[in-house]
PDB file of C-alpha atoms in Angstrom:
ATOM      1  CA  UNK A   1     -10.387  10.131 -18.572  1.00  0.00           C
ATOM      2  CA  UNK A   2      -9.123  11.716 -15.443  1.00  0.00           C
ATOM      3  CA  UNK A   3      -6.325  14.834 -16.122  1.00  0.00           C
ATOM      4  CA  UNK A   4      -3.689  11.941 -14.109  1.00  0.00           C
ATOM      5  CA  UNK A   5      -3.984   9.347 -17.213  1.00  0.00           C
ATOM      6  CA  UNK A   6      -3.908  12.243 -19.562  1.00  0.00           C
ATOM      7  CA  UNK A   7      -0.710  13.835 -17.742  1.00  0.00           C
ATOM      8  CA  UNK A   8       0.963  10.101 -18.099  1.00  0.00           C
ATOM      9  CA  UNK A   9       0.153   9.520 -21.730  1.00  0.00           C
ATOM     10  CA  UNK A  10       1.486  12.972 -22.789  1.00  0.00           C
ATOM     11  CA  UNK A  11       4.876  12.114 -21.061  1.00  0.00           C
ATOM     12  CA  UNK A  12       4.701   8.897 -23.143  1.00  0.00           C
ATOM     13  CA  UNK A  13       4.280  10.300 -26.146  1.00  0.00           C
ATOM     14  CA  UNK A  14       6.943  12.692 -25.212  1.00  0.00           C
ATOM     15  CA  UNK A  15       9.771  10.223 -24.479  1.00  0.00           C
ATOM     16  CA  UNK A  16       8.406   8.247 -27.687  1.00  0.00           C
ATOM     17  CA  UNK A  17       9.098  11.546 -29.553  1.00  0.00           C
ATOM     18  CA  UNK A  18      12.500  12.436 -28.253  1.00  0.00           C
ATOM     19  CA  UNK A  19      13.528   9.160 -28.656  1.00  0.00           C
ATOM     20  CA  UNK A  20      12.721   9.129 -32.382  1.00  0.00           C
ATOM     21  CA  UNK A  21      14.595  12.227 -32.975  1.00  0.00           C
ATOM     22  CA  UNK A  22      17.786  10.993 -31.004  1.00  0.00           C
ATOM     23  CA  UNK A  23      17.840   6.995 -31.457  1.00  0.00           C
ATOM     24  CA  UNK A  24      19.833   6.671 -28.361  1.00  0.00           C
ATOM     25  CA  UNK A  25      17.703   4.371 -26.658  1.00  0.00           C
ATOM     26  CA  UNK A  26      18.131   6.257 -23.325  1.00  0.00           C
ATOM     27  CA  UNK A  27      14.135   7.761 -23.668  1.00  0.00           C
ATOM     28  CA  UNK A  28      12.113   4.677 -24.615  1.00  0.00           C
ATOM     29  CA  UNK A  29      12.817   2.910 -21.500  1.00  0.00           C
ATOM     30  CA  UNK A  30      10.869   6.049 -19.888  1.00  0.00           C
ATOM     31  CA  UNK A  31       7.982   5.822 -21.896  1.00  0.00           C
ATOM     32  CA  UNK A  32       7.409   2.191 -20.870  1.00  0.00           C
ATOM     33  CA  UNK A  33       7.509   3.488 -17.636  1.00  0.00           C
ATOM     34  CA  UNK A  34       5.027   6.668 -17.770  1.00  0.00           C
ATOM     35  CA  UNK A  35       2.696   4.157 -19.665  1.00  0.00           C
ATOM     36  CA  UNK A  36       2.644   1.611 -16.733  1.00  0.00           C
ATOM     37  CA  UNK A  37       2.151   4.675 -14.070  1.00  0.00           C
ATOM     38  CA  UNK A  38      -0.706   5.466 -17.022  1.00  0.00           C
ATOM     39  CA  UNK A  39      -1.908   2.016 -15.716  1.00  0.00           C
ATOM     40  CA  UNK A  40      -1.360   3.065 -11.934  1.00  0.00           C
ATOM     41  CA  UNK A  41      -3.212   5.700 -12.637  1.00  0.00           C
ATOM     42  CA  UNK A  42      -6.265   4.320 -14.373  1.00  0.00           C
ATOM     43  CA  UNK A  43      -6.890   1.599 -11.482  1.00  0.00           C
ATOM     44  CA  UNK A  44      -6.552   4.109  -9.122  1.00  0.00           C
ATOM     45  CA  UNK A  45      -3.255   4.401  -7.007  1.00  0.00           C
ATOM     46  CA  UNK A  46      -1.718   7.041  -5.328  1.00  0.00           C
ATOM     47  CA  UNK A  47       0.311   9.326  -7.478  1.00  0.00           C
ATOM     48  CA  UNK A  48       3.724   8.805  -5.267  1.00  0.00           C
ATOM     49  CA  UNK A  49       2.763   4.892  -6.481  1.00  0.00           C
ATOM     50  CA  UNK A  50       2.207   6.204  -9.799  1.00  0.00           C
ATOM     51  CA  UNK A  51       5.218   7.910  -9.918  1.00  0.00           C
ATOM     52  CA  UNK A  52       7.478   5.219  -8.081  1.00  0.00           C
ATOM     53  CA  UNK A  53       6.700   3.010 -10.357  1.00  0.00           C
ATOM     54  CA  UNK A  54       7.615   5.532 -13.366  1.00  0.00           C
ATOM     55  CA  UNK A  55      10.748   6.199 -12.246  1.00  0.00           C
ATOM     56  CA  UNK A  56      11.729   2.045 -11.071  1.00  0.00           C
ATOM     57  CA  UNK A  57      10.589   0.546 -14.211  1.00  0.00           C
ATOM     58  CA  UNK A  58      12.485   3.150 -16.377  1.00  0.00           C
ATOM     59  CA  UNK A  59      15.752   3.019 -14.612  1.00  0.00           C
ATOM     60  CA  UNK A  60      15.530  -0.719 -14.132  1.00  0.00           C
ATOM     61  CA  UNK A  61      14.288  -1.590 -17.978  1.00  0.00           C
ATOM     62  CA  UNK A  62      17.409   1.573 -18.855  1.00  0.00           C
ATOM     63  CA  UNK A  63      20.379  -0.536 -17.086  1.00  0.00           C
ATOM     64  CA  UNK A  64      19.821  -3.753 -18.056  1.00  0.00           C
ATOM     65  CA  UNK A  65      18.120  -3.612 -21.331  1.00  0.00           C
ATOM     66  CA  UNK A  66      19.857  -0.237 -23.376  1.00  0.00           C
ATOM     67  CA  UNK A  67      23.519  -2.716 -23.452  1.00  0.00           C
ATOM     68  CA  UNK A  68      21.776  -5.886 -24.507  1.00  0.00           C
ATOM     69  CA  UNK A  69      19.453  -3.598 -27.307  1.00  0.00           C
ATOM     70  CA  UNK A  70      22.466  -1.356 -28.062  1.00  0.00           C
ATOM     71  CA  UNK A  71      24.101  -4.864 -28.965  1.00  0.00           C
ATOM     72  CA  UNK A  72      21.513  -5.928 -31.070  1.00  0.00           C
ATOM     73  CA  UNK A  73      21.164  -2.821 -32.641  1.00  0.00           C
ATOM     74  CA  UNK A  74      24.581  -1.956 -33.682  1.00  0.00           C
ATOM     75  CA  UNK A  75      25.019  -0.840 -37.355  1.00  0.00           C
ATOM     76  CA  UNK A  76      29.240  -0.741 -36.854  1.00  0.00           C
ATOM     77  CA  UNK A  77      30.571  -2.492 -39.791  1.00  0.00           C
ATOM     78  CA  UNK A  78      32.470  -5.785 -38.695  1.00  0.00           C
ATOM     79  CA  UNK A  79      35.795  -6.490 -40.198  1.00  0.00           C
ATOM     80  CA  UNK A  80      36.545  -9.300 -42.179  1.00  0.00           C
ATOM     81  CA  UNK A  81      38.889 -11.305 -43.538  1.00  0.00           C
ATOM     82  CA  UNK A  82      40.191  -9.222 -46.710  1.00  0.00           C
ATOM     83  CA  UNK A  83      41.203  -6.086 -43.973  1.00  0.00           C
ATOM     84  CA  UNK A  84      44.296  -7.628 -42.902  1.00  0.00           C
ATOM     85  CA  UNK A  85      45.753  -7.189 -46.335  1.00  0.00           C
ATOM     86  CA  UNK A  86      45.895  -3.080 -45.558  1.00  0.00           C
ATOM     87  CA  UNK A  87      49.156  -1.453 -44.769  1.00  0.00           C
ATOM     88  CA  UNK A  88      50.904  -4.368 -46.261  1.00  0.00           C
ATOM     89  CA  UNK A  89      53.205  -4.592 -49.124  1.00  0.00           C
ATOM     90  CA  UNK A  90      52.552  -6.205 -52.444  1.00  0.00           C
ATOM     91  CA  UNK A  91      54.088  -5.843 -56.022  1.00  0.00           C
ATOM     92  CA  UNK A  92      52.317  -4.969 -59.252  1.00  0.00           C
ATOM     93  CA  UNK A  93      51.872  -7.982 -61.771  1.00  0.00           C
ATOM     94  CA  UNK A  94      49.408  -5.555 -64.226  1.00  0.00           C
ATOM     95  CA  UNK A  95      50.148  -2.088 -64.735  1.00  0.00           C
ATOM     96  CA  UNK A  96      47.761   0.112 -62.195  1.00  0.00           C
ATOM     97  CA  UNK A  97      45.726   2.448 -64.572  1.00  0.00           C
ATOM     98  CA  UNK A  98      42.788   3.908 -63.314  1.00  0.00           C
ATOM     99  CA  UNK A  99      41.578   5.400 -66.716  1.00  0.00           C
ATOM    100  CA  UNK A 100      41.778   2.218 -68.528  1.00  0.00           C
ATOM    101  CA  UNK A 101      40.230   0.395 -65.352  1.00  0.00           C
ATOM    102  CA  UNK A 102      43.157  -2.155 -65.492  1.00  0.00           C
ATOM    103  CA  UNK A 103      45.994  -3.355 -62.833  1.00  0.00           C
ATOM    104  CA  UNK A 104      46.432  -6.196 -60.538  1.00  0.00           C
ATOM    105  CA  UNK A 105      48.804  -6.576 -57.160  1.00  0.00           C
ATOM    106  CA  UNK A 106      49.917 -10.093 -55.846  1.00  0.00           C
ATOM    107  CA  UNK A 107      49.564  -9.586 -52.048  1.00  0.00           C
ATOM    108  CA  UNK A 108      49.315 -11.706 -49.169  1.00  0.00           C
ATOM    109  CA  UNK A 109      49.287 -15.047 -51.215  1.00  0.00           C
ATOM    110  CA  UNK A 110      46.555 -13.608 -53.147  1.00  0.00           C
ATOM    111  CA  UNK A 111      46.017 -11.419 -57.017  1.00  0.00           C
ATOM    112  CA  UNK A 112      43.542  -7.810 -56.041  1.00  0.00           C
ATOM    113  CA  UNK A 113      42.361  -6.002 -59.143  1.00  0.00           C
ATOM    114  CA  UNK A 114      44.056  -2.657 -57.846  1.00  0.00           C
ATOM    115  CA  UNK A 115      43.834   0.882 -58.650  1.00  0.00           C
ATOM    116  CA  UNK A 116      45.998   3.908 -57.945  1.00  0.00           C
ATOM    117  CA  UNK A 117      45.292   5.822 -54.716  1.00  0.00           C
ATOM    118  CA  UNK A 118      45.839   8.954 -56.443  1.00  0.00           C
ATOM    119  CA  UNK A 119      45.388   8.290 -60.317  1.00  0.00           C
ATOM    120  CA  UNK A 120      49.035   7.830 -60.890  1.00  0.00           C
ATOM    121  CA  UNK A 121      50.272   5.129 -63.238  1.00  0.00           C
ATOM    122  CA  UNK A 122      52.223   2.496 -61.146  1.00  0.00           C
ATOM    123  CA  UNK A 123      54.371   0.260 -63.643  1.00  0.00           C
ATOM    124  CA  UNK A 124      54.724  -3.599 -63.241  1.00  0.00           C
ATOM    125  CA  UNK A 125      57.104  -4.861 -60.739  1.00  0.00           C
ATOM    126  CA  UNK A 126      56.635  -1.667 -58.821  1.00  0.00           C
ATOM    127  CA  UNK A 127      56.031  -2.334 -54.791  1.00  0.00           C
ATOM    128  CA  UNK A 128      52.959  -0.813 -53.319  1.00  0.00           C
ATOM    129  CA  UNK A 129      50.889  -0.707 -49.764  1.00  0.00           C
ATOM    130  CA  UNK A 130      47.725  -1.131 -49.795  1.00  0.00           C
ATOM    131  CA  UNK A 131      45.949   1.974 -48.470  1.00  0.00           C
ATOM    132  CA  UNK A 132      42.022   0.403 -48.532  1.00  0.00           C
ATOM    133  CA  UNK A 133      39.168  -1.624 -50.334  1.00  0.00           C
ATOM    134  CA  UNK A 134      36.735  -0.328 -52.334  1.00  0.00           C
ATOM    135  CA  UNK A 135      34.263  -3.382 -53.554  1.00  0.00           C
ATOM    136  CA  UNK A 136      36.417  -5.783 -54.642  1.00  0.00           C
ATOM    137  CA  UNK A 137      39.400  -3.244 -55.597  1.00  0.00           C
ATOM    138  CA  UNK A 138      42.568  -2.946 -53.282  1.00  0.00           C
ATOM    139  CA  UNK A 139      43.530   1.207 -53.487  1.00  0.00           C
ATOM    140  CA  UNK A 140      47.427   1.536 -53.486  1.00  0.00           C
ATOM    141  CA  UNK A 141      49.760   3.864 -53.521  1.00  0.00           C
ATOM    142  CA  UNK A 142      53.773   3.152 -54.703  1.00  0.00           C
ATOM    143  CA  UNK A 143      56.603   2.856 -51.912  1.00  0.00           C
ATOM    144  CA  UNK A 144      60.005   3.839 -52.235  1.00  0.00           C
ATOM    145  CA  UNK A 145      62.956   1.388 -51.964  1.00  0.00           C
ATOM    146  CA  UNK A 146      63.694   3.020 -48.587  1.00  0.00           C
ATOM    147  CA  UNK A 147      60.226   1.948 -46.888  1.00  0.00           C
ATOM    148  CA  UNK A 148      60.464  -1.487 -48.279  1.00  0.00           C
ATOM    149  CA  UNK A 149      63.757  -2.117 -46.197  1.00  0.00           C
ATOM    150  CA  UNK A 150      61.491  -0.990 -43.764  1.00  0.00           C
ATOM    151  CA  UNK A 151      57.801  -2.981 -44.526  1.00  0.00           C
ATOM    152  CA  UNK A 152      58.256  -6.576 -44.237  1.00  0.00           C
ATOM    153  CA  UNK A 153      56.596  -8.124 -47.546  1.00  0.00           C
TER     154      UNK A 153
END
């Protein structure tokens, strides 16, 4: 194979490489292009051909295809539903343990098994904000009679 192809294949492998290690889909789209200049190379053309097309076909294939893959690709965490219930105010109809595993909080129209943000005992008929969800468990902490003037319920 002549020392061109060779030259090509090595840069593909290269961006292939680098792109493992970073995952930022910014280096793949150059590989596809050093393997088609690979191609240039092998039938012959020019090496400003070989390179032209290495550097249109990666820029072209990196600004319109890295937003639609990033898209697809995205591990972010959608929100759902239950999230809307955090930072709002509920009351205690079971006594929050967390040794015992036991408590319950009537908030937002609906009963959470609940558990103490920071391991304290919160009584029956004690307000609380939820602070966030763990599984199925709302984590709350107690509020004062002063921040429930201020928290709508």
């Amino acid at each position: 194979m002549d020392a061109i192809i060779w030259m090509w294949l090595i840069v593909m492998a290269a961006f292939v490489i680098i792109e493992g290690a970073t995952n930022g889909l910014y280096t793949i789209w150059f590989a596809v292009g050093a393997t088609l200049a690979a191609i240039c190379a092998a039938i012959g053309l020019h090496l400003y051909v070989q390179s032209s097309v290495f550097l249109f076909v990666s820029l072209v294939l990196l600004l319109s295809l890295r937003p639609v893959a990033r898209k697809y690709l995205s591990t972010r965490k959608s929100a759902t539903n239950a999230d809307r219930v955090l930072e709002k105010t509920g009351i205690v109809t079971e006594d929050i343990d967390n040794t015992h595993g036991s408590g319950a909080v009537y908030i937002d129209g609906k009963t959470w098994t609940a558990r103490s943000y920071d391991g304290t005992l919160i009584k029956k008929d004690t307000h609380v904000s939820a602070k966030m969800i763990e599984g199925v468990k709302l984590i709350v902490y107690p509020i004062s009679n002063e921040q429930l003037t201020a928290t709508p319920l």
